[in-house]
Short mmCIF file of C-alpha atoms and ligand atoms in Angstrom, two decimals:
data_model
loop_
_atom_site.label_atom_id
_atom_site.label_comp_id
_atom_site.label_asym_id
_atom_site.label_seq_id
_atom_site.Cartn_x
_atom_site.Cartn_y
_atom_site.Cartn_z
CA UNK F 1 105.13 95.66 112.46
CA UNK F 2 105.76 91.93 113.15
CA UNK F 3 106.33 91.41 109.41
CA UNK F 4 108.82 94.27 109.10
CA UNK F 5 112.44 93.27 108.62
CA UNK F 6 114.03 96.09 110.60
CA UNK F 7 112.71 95.05 114.04
CA UNK F 8 114.53 91.68 113.78
CA UNK F 9 117.87 93.17 112.73
CA UNK F 10 120.71 92.74 115.23
CA UNK F 11 121.59 96.35 114.47
CA UNK F 12 118.82 98.85 115.38
CA UNK F 13 120.11 101.60 113.06
CA UNK F 14 117.93 100.60 110.09
CA UNK F 15 114.76 100.96 112.14
CA UNK F 16 115.97 104.23 113.64
CA UNK F 17 116.85 105.69 110.23
CA UNK F 18 113.51 104.62 108.75
CA UNK F 19 111.60 106.30 111.56
CA UNK F 20 113.82 109.42 111.54
CA UNK F 21 114.03 109.88 107.77
CA UNK F 22 110.95 108.08 106.41
CA UNK F 23 110.92 106.25 103.08
CA UNK F 24 110.46 108.46 100.00
CA UNK F 25 109.44 106.80 96.75
CA UNK F 26 112.03 106.37 94.02
CA UNK F 27 112.58 109.47 91.91
CA UNK F 28 109.72 109.92 89.47
CA UNK F 29 107.61 107.34 91.31
CA UNK F 30 104.31 108.47 92.85
CA UNK F 31 103.68 105.63 95.23
CA UNK F 32 104.43 104.37 98.74
CA UNK F 33 105.73 107.08 100.96
CA UNK F 34 106.49 106.87 104.64
CA UNK F 35 106.75 110.25 106.36
CA UNK F 36 109.82 111.16 108.43
CA UNK F 37 109.32 111.41 112.19
CA UNK F 38 112.78 112.74 113.04
CA UNK F 39 111.45 116.21 113.74
CA UNK F 40 108.47 114.98 115.73
CA UNK F 41 110.15 112.64 118.22
CA UNK F 42 112.78 113.38 120.84
CA UNK F 43 115.66 110.94 121.14
CA UNK F 44 114.06 109.61 124.33
CA UNK F 45 110.78 108.99 122.51
CA UNK F 46 112.57 107.34 119.59
CA UNK F 47 114.48 105.11 122.02
CA UNK F 48 111.25 104.14 123.78
CA UNK F 49 109.51 103.42 120.45
CA UNK F 50 112.36 101.23 119.18
CA UNK F 51 112.55 99.32 122.46
CA UNK F 52 108.78 98.79 122.38
CA UNK F 53 108.82 97.49 118.79
CA UNK F 54 111.78 95.22 119.53
CA UNK F 55 109.87 93.70 122.43
CA UNK F 56 106.33 93.58 121.10
CA UNK F 57 106.72 93.35 117.31
CA UNK F 58 109.85 91.16 117.11
CA UNK F 59 109.44 89.48 120.52
CA UNK F 60 113.23 89.68 120.72
CA UNK F 61 115.66 90.59 123.51
CA UNK F 62 116.44 94.30 123.93
CA UNK F 63 119.09 95.87 121.67
CA UNK F 64 122.13 96.33 123.96
CA UNK F 65 123.49 99.08 121.71
CA UNK F 66 120.26 101.09 121.34
CA UNK F 67 121.34 104.28 123.12
CA UNK F 68 124.51 104.55 121.05
CA UNK F 69 122.61 103.79 117.84
CA UNK F 70 120.14 106.59 118.60
CA UNK F 71 123.09 108.98 118.94
CA UNK F 72 124.75 107.70 115.78
CA UNK F 73 121.62 108.17 113.69
CA UNK F 74 121.05 111.74 114.90
CA UNK F 75 121.68 114.23 112.12
C1 HEM V 101 106.11 105.79 114.11
C2 HEM V 101 105.32 105.09 113.29
C3 HEM V 101 105.94 104.20 112.20
C4 HEM V 101 106.92 103.26 112.33
C5 HEM V 101 107.65 102.80 113.59
C6 HEM V 101 107.16 102.73 111.01
C7 HEM V 101 108.10 101.75 110.71
C8 HEM V 101 108.37 101.26 109.45
C9 HEM V 101 109.40 100.29 109.13
C10 HEM V 101 110.37 99.66 110.14
C11 HEM V 101 109.35 100.07 107.80
C12 HEM V 101 110.26 99.13 106.99
C13 HEM V 101 109.65 97.76 106.93
C14 HEM V 101 110.70 96.67 107.10
O1 HEM V 101 111.62 96.82 107.91
O2 HEM V 101 110.55 95.61 106.45
C15 HEM V 101 108.27 100.88 107.26
C16 HEM V 101 107.89 100.91 105.94
C17 HEM V 101 106.88 101.67 105.44
N1 HEM V 101 106.11 102.59 106.13
FE1 HEM V 101 106.26 103.01 108.09
N2 HEM V 101 106.32 103.34 110.12
C18 HEM V 101 105.57 104.26 110.80
C19 HEM V 101 104.62 105.11 110.27
C20 HEM V 101 104.21 105.14 108.96
C21 HEM V 101 103.18 105.99 108.41
C22 HEM V 101 102.39 107.01 109.23
C23 HEM V 101 103.07 105.67 107.10
C24 HEM V 101 102.14 106.21 106.03
C25 HEM V 101 101.43 107.32 106.18
C26 HEM V 101 104.04 104.65 106.81
C27 HEM V 101 104.23 104.08 105.57
C28 HEM V 101 105.19 103.12 105.27
C29 HEM V 101 105.37 102.55 103.95
C30 HEM V 101 104.55 102.86 102.70
C31 HEM V 101 106.42 101.63 104.05
C32 HEM V 101 106.98 100.76 102.94
C33 HEM V 101 107.89 101.53 102.05
C34 HEM V 101 108.38 100.65 100.92
O3 HEM V 101 108.97 99.61 101.20
O4 HEM V 101 108.16 101.01 99.78
N3 HEM V 101 104.73 104.35 107.95
N4 HEM V 101 107.69 101.60 108.29
#
């Protein structure tokens, strides 16, 4: 996780969308798939996970707008 781009972003929504929706391969491509966790995590768990990764993977200050971003990325 320390080499992922999303944990360093000033905006947490990329990380939240990746975890919620996963990363499907391009159409017709068989490789590299990240499963979606949106149905497996509550908003509270997603918030806790993002805060943890921000702190321990990016070693960066907390996202001040995390709670709102979690709401905005809810389907
Ligand atoms: C809750 C656990 C997980 C988190 C927080 C997470 C987070 C992420 C993030 C943030 C990225 C984008 C990297 C970037 O920002 O540069 C990513 C990419 C990826 N993840 Fe996950 N991931 C998780 C679980 C998994 C699992 C279980 C798999 C596979 C079974 C997986 C497979 C992948 C793959 C293949 C990519 C790269 C996709 C591509 O660029 O083609 N992830 N993950």
